[in-house]
PDB file of C-alpha atoms and ligand atoms in Angstrom:
ATOM      1  CA  MET A   1     243.817 113.239 260.583  1.00 82.00           C
ATOM      2  CA  SER A   2     241.973 113.646 257.813  1.00 90.00           C
ATOM      3  CA  TRP A   3     243.256 114.193 254.053  1.00 91.00           C
ATOM      4  CA  VAL A   4     244.098 117.408 253.665  1.00 94.00           C
ATOM      5  CA  GLU A   5     245.770 117.481 257.500  1.00 95.00           C
ATOM      6  CA  ASN A   6     247.831 114.256 256.044  1.00 96.00           C
ATOM      7  CA  SER A   7     248.080 116.092 252.355  1.00 97.00           C
ATOM      8  CA  ALA A   8     249.614 119.688 254.690  1.00 97.00           C
ATOM      9  CA  LYS A   9     252.110 117.438 256.765  1.00 97.00           C
ATOM     10  CA  ASN A  10     253.526 115.094 253.685  1.00 98.00           C
ATOM     11  CA  LEU A  11     253.525 118.829 250.940  1.00 98.00           C
ATOM     12  CA  LEU A  12     254.689 121.699 253.885  1.00 98.00           C
ATOM     13  CA  PRO A  13     257.936 120.123 254.313  1.00 98.00           C
ATOM     14  CA  LEU A  14     259.505 119.302 250.694  1.00 98.00           C
ATOM     15  CA  SER A  15     257.857 122.589 249.472  1.00 98.00           C
ATOM     16  CA  ASN A  16     259.611 126.436 250.096  1.00 98.00           C
ATOM     17  CA  GLU A  17     256.734 128.026 252.282  1.00 98.00           C
ATOM     18  CA  LYS A  18     256.618 126.014 255.089  1.00 97.00           C
ATOM     19  CA  LYS A  19     253.055 127.836 256.668  1.00 97.00           C
ATOM     20  CA  ALA A  20     249.688 128.076 254.623  1.00 97.00           C
ATOM     21  CA  PHE A  21     249.103 124.667 252.720  1.00 97.00           C
ATOM     22  CA  SER A  22     247.708 126.358 249.863  1.00 96.00           C
ATOM     23  CA  THR A  23     250.446 128.327 249.166  1.00 97.00           C
ATOM     24  CA  ALA A  24     253.210 125.435 248.976  1.00 98.00           C
ATOM     25  CA  LEU A  25     249.944 124.232 246.922  1.00 97.00           C
ATOM     26  CA  ARG A  26     251.246 127.078 243.848  1.00 97.00           C
ATOM     27  CA  GLU A  27     254.856 125.476 244.547  1.00 97.00           C
ATOM     28  CA  TRP A  28     253.932 122.236 242.797  1.00 98.00           C
ATOM     29  CA  LEU A  29     253.314 121.080 238.908  1.00 97.00           C
ATOM     30  CA  TYR A  30     252.074 117.873 237.129  1.00 97.00           C
ATOM     31  CA  ASP A  31     253.940 117.858 233.753  1.00 94.00           C
ATOM     32  CA  GLY A  32     252.966 114.252 231.581  1.00 95.00           C
ATOM     33  CA  ASP A  33     254.595 112.242 233.618  1.00 96.00           C
ATOM     34  CA  MET A  34     252.292 109.351 235.019  1.00 96.00           C
ATOM     35  CA  PHE A  35     252.842 105.585 235.726  1.00 95.00           C
ATOM     36  CA  ASP A  36     250.871 102.592 235.585  1.00 96.00           C
ATOM     37  CA  LEU A  37     251.524  99.662 238.910  1.00 95.00           C
ATOM     38  CA  GLU A  38     249.901  97.506 237.281  1.00 92.00           C
ATOM     39  CA  ASN A  39     247.568  96.197 241.005  1.00 94.00           C
ATOM     40  CA  PRO A  40     246.265  99.261 243.523  1.00 95.00           C
ATOM     41  CA  ILE A  41     249.473  98.222 245.265  1.00 96.00           C
ATOM     42  CA  GLU A  42     251.271 102.162 246.271  1.00 97.00           C
ATOM     43  CA  ALA A  43     249.463 104.461 248.766  1.00 97.00           C
ATOM     44  CA  CYS A  44     249.176 108.896 247.597  1.00 97.00           C
ATOM     45  CA  GLU A  45     252.189 110.433 248.355  1.00 98.00           C
ATOM     46  CA  LEU A  46     250.089 113.275 249.755  1.00 98.00           C
ATOM     47  CA  CYS A  47     247.227 112.613 251.397  1.00 97.00           C
ATOM     48  CA  GLU A  48     248.143 108.889 252.100  1.00 97.00           C
ATOM     49  CA  HIS A  49     245.082 107.123 249.898  1.00 96.00           C
ATOM     50  CA  PRO A  50     245.685 103.450 250.351  1.00 95.00           C
ATOM     51  CA  GLU A  51     245.615 101.335 246.804  1.00 95.00           C
ATOM     52  CA  ILE A  52     246.347 104.441 244.269  1.00 95.00           C
ATOM     53  CA  ARG A  53     246.753 102.211 240.952  1.00 96.00           C
ATOM     54  CA  TYR A  54     247.997 105.748 238.289  1.00 97.00           C
ATOM     55  CA  GLN A  55     250.965 107.302 239.875  1.00 97.00           C
ATOM     56  CA  PHE A  56     251.035 111.428 238.885  1.00 98.00           C
ATOM     57  CA  LYS A  57     254.310 112.740 239.690  1.00 98.00           C
ATOM     58  CA  ILE A  58     253.882 116.068 240.794  1.00 98.00           C
ATOM     59  CA  VAL A  59     257.460 118.440 240.672  1.00 98.00           C
ATOM     60  CA  ASN A  60     257.923 121.485 243.171  1.00 98.00           C
ATOM     61  CA  ARG A  61     258.708 124.440 240.395  1.00 96.00           C
ATOM     62  CA  PHE A  62     261.287 125.596 242.783  1.00 97.00           C
ATOM     63  CA  ASN A  63     263.473 122.778 244.341  1.00 97.00           C
ATOM     64  CA  GLY A  64     262.349 119.931 242.518  1.00 97.00           C
ATOM     65  CA  ASN A  65     260.815 117.602 245.025  1.00 98.00           C
ATOM     66  CA  GLU A  66     259.010 114.763 243.741  1.00 98.00           C
ATOM     67  CA  LEU A  67     255.929 113.531 244.423  1.00 98.00           C
ATOM     68  CA  LEU A  68     254.495 110.642 243.704  1.00 98.00           C
ATOM     69  CA  VAL A  69     250.172 110.958 243.648  1.00 98.00           C
ATOM     70  CA  GLY A  70     246.214 109.617 242.585  1.00 96.00           C
ATOM     71  CA  SER A  71     245.329 111.918 240.184  1.00 95.00           C
ATOM     72  CA  GLU A  72     242.170 112.670 242.302  1.00 94.00           C
ATOM     73  CA  CYS A  73     244.643 115.203 244.342  1.00 95.00           C
ATOM     74  CA  ILE A  74     245.784 116.735 241.120  1.00 96.00           C
ATOM     75  CA  ASN A  75     242.528 118.163 240.258  1.00 95.00           C
ATOM     76  CA  LYS A  76     240.626 118.472 244.623  1.00 94.00           C
ATOM     77  CA  PHE A  77     243.998 120.142 245.106  1.00 96.00           C
ATOM     78  CA  GLY A  78     243.796 122.061 241.629  1.00 95.00           C
ATOM     79  CA  ILE A  79     247.523 121.293 241.627  1.00 97.00           C
ATOM     80  CA  THR A  80     248.279 123.045 237.950  1.00 96.00           C
ATOM     81  CA  ALA A  81     249.330 121.473 234.896  1.00 97.00           C
ATOM     82  CA  THR A  82     251.585 121.799 231.834  1.00 96.00           C
ATOM     83  CA  ASP A  83     251.127 120.684 228.309  1.00 93.00           C
ATOM     84  CA  ASP A  84     253.935 118.952 226.140  1.00 89.00           C
ATOM     85  CA  LEU A  85     255.517 122.846 225.498  1.00 92.00           C
ATOM     86  CA  GLY A  86     255.764 123.489 229.437  1.00 90.00           C
ATOM     87  CA  ASN A  87     253.238 125.970 228.801  1.00 94.00           C
ATOM     88  CA  VAL A  88     251.111 126.248 232.633  1.00 94.00           C
ATOM     89  CA  LEU A  89     247.409 125.115 231.874  1.00 97.00           C
ATOM     90  CA  SER A  90     244.485 126.727 233.458  1.00 95.00           C
ATOM     91  CA  ARG A  91     242.654 125.107 236.040  1.00 94.00           C
ATOM     92  CA  ASP A  92     239.980 123.460 233.695  1.00 95.00           C
ATOM     93  CA  ALA A  93     242.716 122.924 231.210  1.00 96.00           C
ATOM     94  CA  SER A  94     244.427 120.897 233.722  1.00 96.00           C
ATOM     95  CA  ARG A  95     241.869 118.788 234.792  1.00 96.00           C
ATOM     96  CA  LYS A  96     241.482 117.643 231.718  1.00 96.00           C
ATOM     97  CA  LYS A  97     245.349 116.959 231.312  1.00 97.00           C
ATOM     98  CA  VAL A  98     244.742 114.537 234.235  1.00 97.00           C
ATOM     99  CA  SER A  99     241.369 112.987 232.924  1.00 96.00           C
ATOM    100  CA  LYS A 100     242.998 112.425 229.623  1.00 96.00           C
ATOM    101  CA  ASP A 101     246.203 110.965 230.851  1.00 96.00           C
ATOM    102  CA  ARG A 102     244.638 108.526 233.041  1.00 96.00           C
ATOM    103  CA  ARG A 103     242.422 107.461 230.457  1.00 96.00           C
ATOM    104  CA  HIS A 104     245.451 106.940 227.965  1.00 96.00           C
ATOM    105  CA  LEU A 105     246.430 104.845 231.212  1.00 96.00           C
ATOM    106  CA  VAL A 106     243.922 102.850 231.237  1.00 94.00           C
ATOM    107  CA  THR A 107     243.210 101.814 228.054  1.00 92.00           C
ATOM    108  CA  GLU A 108     247.525 100.821 227.567  1.00 93.00           C
ATOM    109  CA  ALA A 109     246.451  98.697 230.680  1.00 94.00           C
ATOM    110  CA  ARG A 110     243.721  96.977 228.491  1.00 93.00           C
ATOM    111  CA  LYS A 111     245.888  97.101 224.945  1.00 91.00           C
ATOM    112  CA  LYS A 112     248.928  95.106 227.316  1.00 92.00           C
ATOM    113  CA  ARG A 113     246.263  92.289 229.848  1.00 93.00           C
ATOM    114  CA  GLN A 114     244.845  91.467 225.753  1.00 93.00           C
ATOM    115  CA  ILE A 115     248.579  91.096 223.461  1.00 92.00           C
ATOM    116  CA  ASN A 116     249.276  89.486 226.981  1.00 93.00           C
ATOM    117  CA  SER A 117     246.662  86.369 226.960  1.00 93.00           C
ATOM    118  CA  LEU A 118     247.440  86.716 223.281  1.00 94.00           C
ATOM    119  CA  VAL A 119     250.786  85.864 223.570  1.00 93.00           C
ATOM    120  CA  ARG A 120     250.137  82.856 226.278  1.00 93.00           C
ATOM    121  CA  LEU A 121     247.224  81.275 223.965  1.00 94.00           C
ATOM    122  CA  ALA A 122     250.604  81.249 221.078  1.00 92.00           C
ATOM    123  CA  GLY A 123     251.936  79.439 223.916  1.00 93.00           C
ATOM    124  CA  ILE A 124     249.601  76.035 224.187  1.00 91.00           C
ATOM    125  CA  ASP A 125     248.059  76.195 220.822  1.00 90.00           C
ATOM    126  CA  LYS A 126     250.471  75.181 217.629  1.00 88.00           C
ATOM    127  CA  ASP A 127     248.037  76.298 215.190  1.00 86.00           C
ATOM    128  CA  PHE A 128     247.076  79.525 216.233  1.00 86.00           C
ATOM    129  CA  GLU A 129     249.177  82.079 214.281  1.00 87.00           C
ATOM    130  CA  ILE A 130     249.217  84.910 216.677  1.00 89.00           C
ATOM    131  CA  SER A 131     251.339  87.377 214.688  1.00 89.00           C
ATOM    132  CA  ALA A 132     249.001  88.342 212.304  1.00 89.00           C
ATOM    133  CA  PHE A 133     246.326  88.811 215.149  1.00 90.00           C
ATOM    134  CA  ILE A 134     249.214  91.156 216.384  1.00 90.00           C
ATOM    135  CA  ASP A 135     249.474  93.225 213.750  1.00 91.00           C
ATOM    136  CA  TYR A 136     245.666  93.272 212.618  1.00 90.00           C
ATOM    137  CA  VAL A 137     244.802  95.027 216.701  1.00 90.00           C
ATOM    138  CA  GLN A 138     247.839  97.321 216.490  1.00 88.00           C
ATOM    139  CA  ASP A 139     246.798  98.982 213.410  1.00 90.00           C
ATOM    140  CA  ARG A 140     243.256  98.764 213.713  1.00 89.00           C
ATOM    141  CA  GLY A 141     242.933  98.891 217.745  1.00 88.00           C
ATOM    142  CA  ALA A 142     240.347  96.051 217.559  1.00 93.00           C
ATOM    143  CA  PHE A 143     239.182  93.104 215.991  1.00 95.00           C
ATOM    144  CA  THR A 144     236.668  92.050 213.087  1.00 95.00           C
ATOM    145  CA  PRO A 145     234.080  89.800 214.148  1.00 95.00           C
ATOM    146  CA  ASN A 146     235.132  86.962 212.836  1.00 95.00           C
ATOM    147  CA  GLN A 147     238.487  86.825 215.093  1.00 95.00           C
ATOM    148  CA  LEU A 148     236.814  87.644 217.782  1.00 96.00           C
ATOM    149  CA  SER A 149     235.204  85.549 217.516  1.00 96.00           C
ATOM    150  CA  LEU A 150     237.320  82.537 216.987  1.00 94.00           C
ATOM    151  CA  LEU A 151     239.895  84.147 219.449  1.00 95.00           C
ATOM    152  CA  PHE A 152     237.416  83.595 221.855  1.00 96.00           C
ATOM    153  CA  TRP A 153     236.648  79.674 221.190  1.00 94.00           C
ATOM    154  CA  ARG A 154     240.764  79.515 221.156  1.00 94.00           C
ATOM    155  CA  PHE A 155     240.850  81.087 224.744  1.00 95.00           C
ATOM    156  CA  GLU A 156     238.542  78.978 225.827  1.00 94.00           C
ATOM    157  CA  LYS A 157     239.661  75.721 224.338  1.00 93.00           C
ATOM    158  CA  ASN A 158     242.811  76.137 225.593  1.00 94.00           C
ATOM    159  CA  ARG A 159     241.756  77.145 229.537  1.00 94.00           C
ATOM    160  CA  ILE A 160     243.127  80.567 228.406  1.00 93.00           C
ATOM    161  CA  SER A 161     241.961  83.299 231.446  1.00 91.00           C
ATOM    162  CA  TYR A 162     240.734  86.739 229.136  1.00 93.00           C
ATOM    163  CA  ASN A 163     238.593  89.677 230.145  1.00 93.00           C
ATOM    164  CA  SER A 164     236.196  90.547 227.303  1.00 93.00           C
ATOM    165  CA  LEU A 165     236.069  93.749 227.925  1.00 93.00           C
ATOM    166  CA  ASP A 166     239.480  94.114 227.347  1.00 94.00           C
ATOM    167  CA  PHE A 167     238.607  93.217 223.305  1.00 95.00           C
ATOM    168  CA  LYS A 168     236.610  95.977 220.857  1.00 94.00           C
ATOM    169  CA  VAL A 169     235.343  94.951 218.052  1.00 95.00           C
ATOM    170  CA  VAL A 170     235.727  97.098 214.409  1.00 93.00           C
ATOM    171  CA  ILE A 171     232.062  97.791 212.544  1.00 89.00           C
ATOM    172  CA  ARG A 172     233.763  99.747 209.302  1.00 85.00           C
ATOM    173  CA  ARG A 173     233.362  97.638 206.023  1.00 86.00           C
ATOM    174  CA  ASP A 174     230.929  96.170 205.044  1.00 89.00           C
ATOM    175  CA  ARG A 175     233.020  92.985 205.635  1.00 91.00           C
ATOM    176  CA  GLU A 176     231.930  93.297 209.527  1.00 92.00           C
ATOM    177  CA  LYS A 177     228.525  94.261 209.195  1.00 91.00           C
ATOM    178  CA  ASN A 178     228.048  91.048 207.332  1.00 92.00           C
ATOM    179  CA  GLN A 179     230.271  88.756 209.707  1.00 94.00           C
ATOM    180  CA  LEU A 180     227.671  89.462 212.374  1.00 92.00           C
ATOM    181  CA  ARG A 181     224.168  89.451 210.354  1.00 90.00           C
ATOM    182  CA  ILE A 182     224.840  85.925 210.099  1.00 92.00           C
ATOM    183  CA  MET A 183     227.203  85.386 212.351  1.00 94.00           C
ATOM    184  CA  PRO A 184     225.052  82.371 214.712  1.00 94.00           C
ATOM    185  CA  LYS A 185     223.385  83.368 217.530  1.00 92.00           C
ATOM    186  CA  TRP A 186     225.804  82.000 220.656  1.00 93.00           C
ATOM    187  CA  LYS A 187     228.876  83.391 218.929  1.00 94.00           C
ATOM    188  CA  LEU A 188     227.433  87.001 218.613  1.00 93.00           C
ATOM    189  CA  ARG A 189     226.362  86.358 222.394  1.00 93.00           C
ATOM    190  CA  GLN A 190     230.155  85.391 223.089  1.00 93.00           C
ATOM    191  CA  ILE A 191     231.370  88.383 221.321  1.00 95.00           C
ATOM    192  CA  LEU A 192     229.040  90.715 222.693  1.00 94.00           C
ATOM    193  CA  PRO A 193     230.187  92.482 225.547  1.00 94.00           C
ATOM    194  CA  SER A 194     233.078  93.098 223.574  1.00 95.00           C
ATOM    195  CA  LEU A 195     230.817  95.864 221.633  1.00 94.00           C
ATOM    196  CA  SER A 196     230.793  99.745 222.150  1.00 92.00           C
ATOM    197  CA  VAL A 197     227.138 100.782 222.586  1.00 91.00           C
ATOM    198  CA  SER A 198     226.184 101.705 219.740  1.00 89.00           C
ATOM    199  CA  GLN A 199     227.199  98.618 218.102  1.00 90.00           C
ATOM    200  CA  ARG A 200     224.778  96.771 220.199  1.00 90.00           C
ATOM    201  CA  VAL A 201     222.496  99.373 219.422  1.00 88.00           C
ATOM    202  CA  TRP A 202     223.410  98.440 215.427  1.00 85.00           C
ATOM    203  CA  ILE A 203     222.546  94.996 215.564  1.00 84.00           C
ATOM    204  CA  GLU A 204     219.284  95.013 217.451  1.00 82.00           C
ATOM    205  CA  ARG A 205     218.735  97.127 214.707  1.00 73.00           C
ATOM    206  CA  PRO A 206     220.449  97.606 211.950  1.00 61.00           C
ATOM    207  CA  GLU A 207     217.859  97.768 209.511  1.00 62.00           C
ATOM    208  CA  GLU A 208     217.950 101.873 211.125  1.00 57.00           C
ATOM    209  CA  ASN A 209     221.164 102.121 209.594  1.00 54.00           C
ATOM    210  CA  ILE A 210     221.850 103.197 212.368  1.00 56.00           C
ATOM    211  CA  SER A 211     226.901 103.905 212.487  1.00 61.00           C
ATOM    212  CA  PRO A 212     227.101 101.062 214.339  1.00 61.00           C
ATOM    213  CA  ASN A 213     231.357 102.775 214.594  1.00 58.00           C
ATOM    214  CA  GLU A 214     232.186 103.184 218.238  1.00 50.00           C
TER     215      GLU A 214
HETATM  216 ZN1  LIG B 301     246.181 111.556 247.084  1.00 72.20          ZN
END
C-alpha cells in the first residue's frame, strides 16, 4: 500500500466522514501538542512511515479521536493547525507553525544533551563547578569561547562523549572577541564546530568588522 492508501485506511475509521479521504482530513486539527521520543522509535499513525522521533498530535474536531503523526504528514496532507488561542490558521501559517514547533523540539533536545554532558562531567570531575556553567548557559543559551574550550578539554580528559554541535558560543562583547583573538590555534580548532557560520567568518576576517552574532 502507498502512504496515501495507508493514511486513508488509518484516518477514515476515526473520522465522521467514512469514504472521502480529503473530506475526512478537514475534520482534523493540530493544536500544538508535540513530543520528542528522543529516538526514532515509533511509526507515524497516519501514513505508517517508520522511525518517527518527533510526534505531533492531531485531533478530530468532531469526535475527539487522536493520532500521533510525523510533521511531514501534517504538511503533506495540509492538515490545519490552530494558534495558541485556538484560531484556525491558513495552510501557509499551519506549515509555519509545524516547522516552528519542530525546531523548538530539536533545540530543546540539544539543550538537554548539553546539560546531560555537564552533569556527567560533574559526576566524575570533582573540580568542575557545574552550577556556574549551568546558570550561564541557561541565561545566555551559549558559552563564552573560554568556557567552551575549558569544557571540551575536561570532557576529553574525563573521556565523556559529547557532540560539539550541541554547544553554542556567544561572541557579543569585547571580552568574548578578545578571548578568541588570543586563543591558541589548537583550542580554536576544538571549539570551531560549535560556532555559527557568521561567527566563523568573523574569526577568519575580524578586520572587516562583520558582526559575529548568530
Ligand atoms: Zn506520516
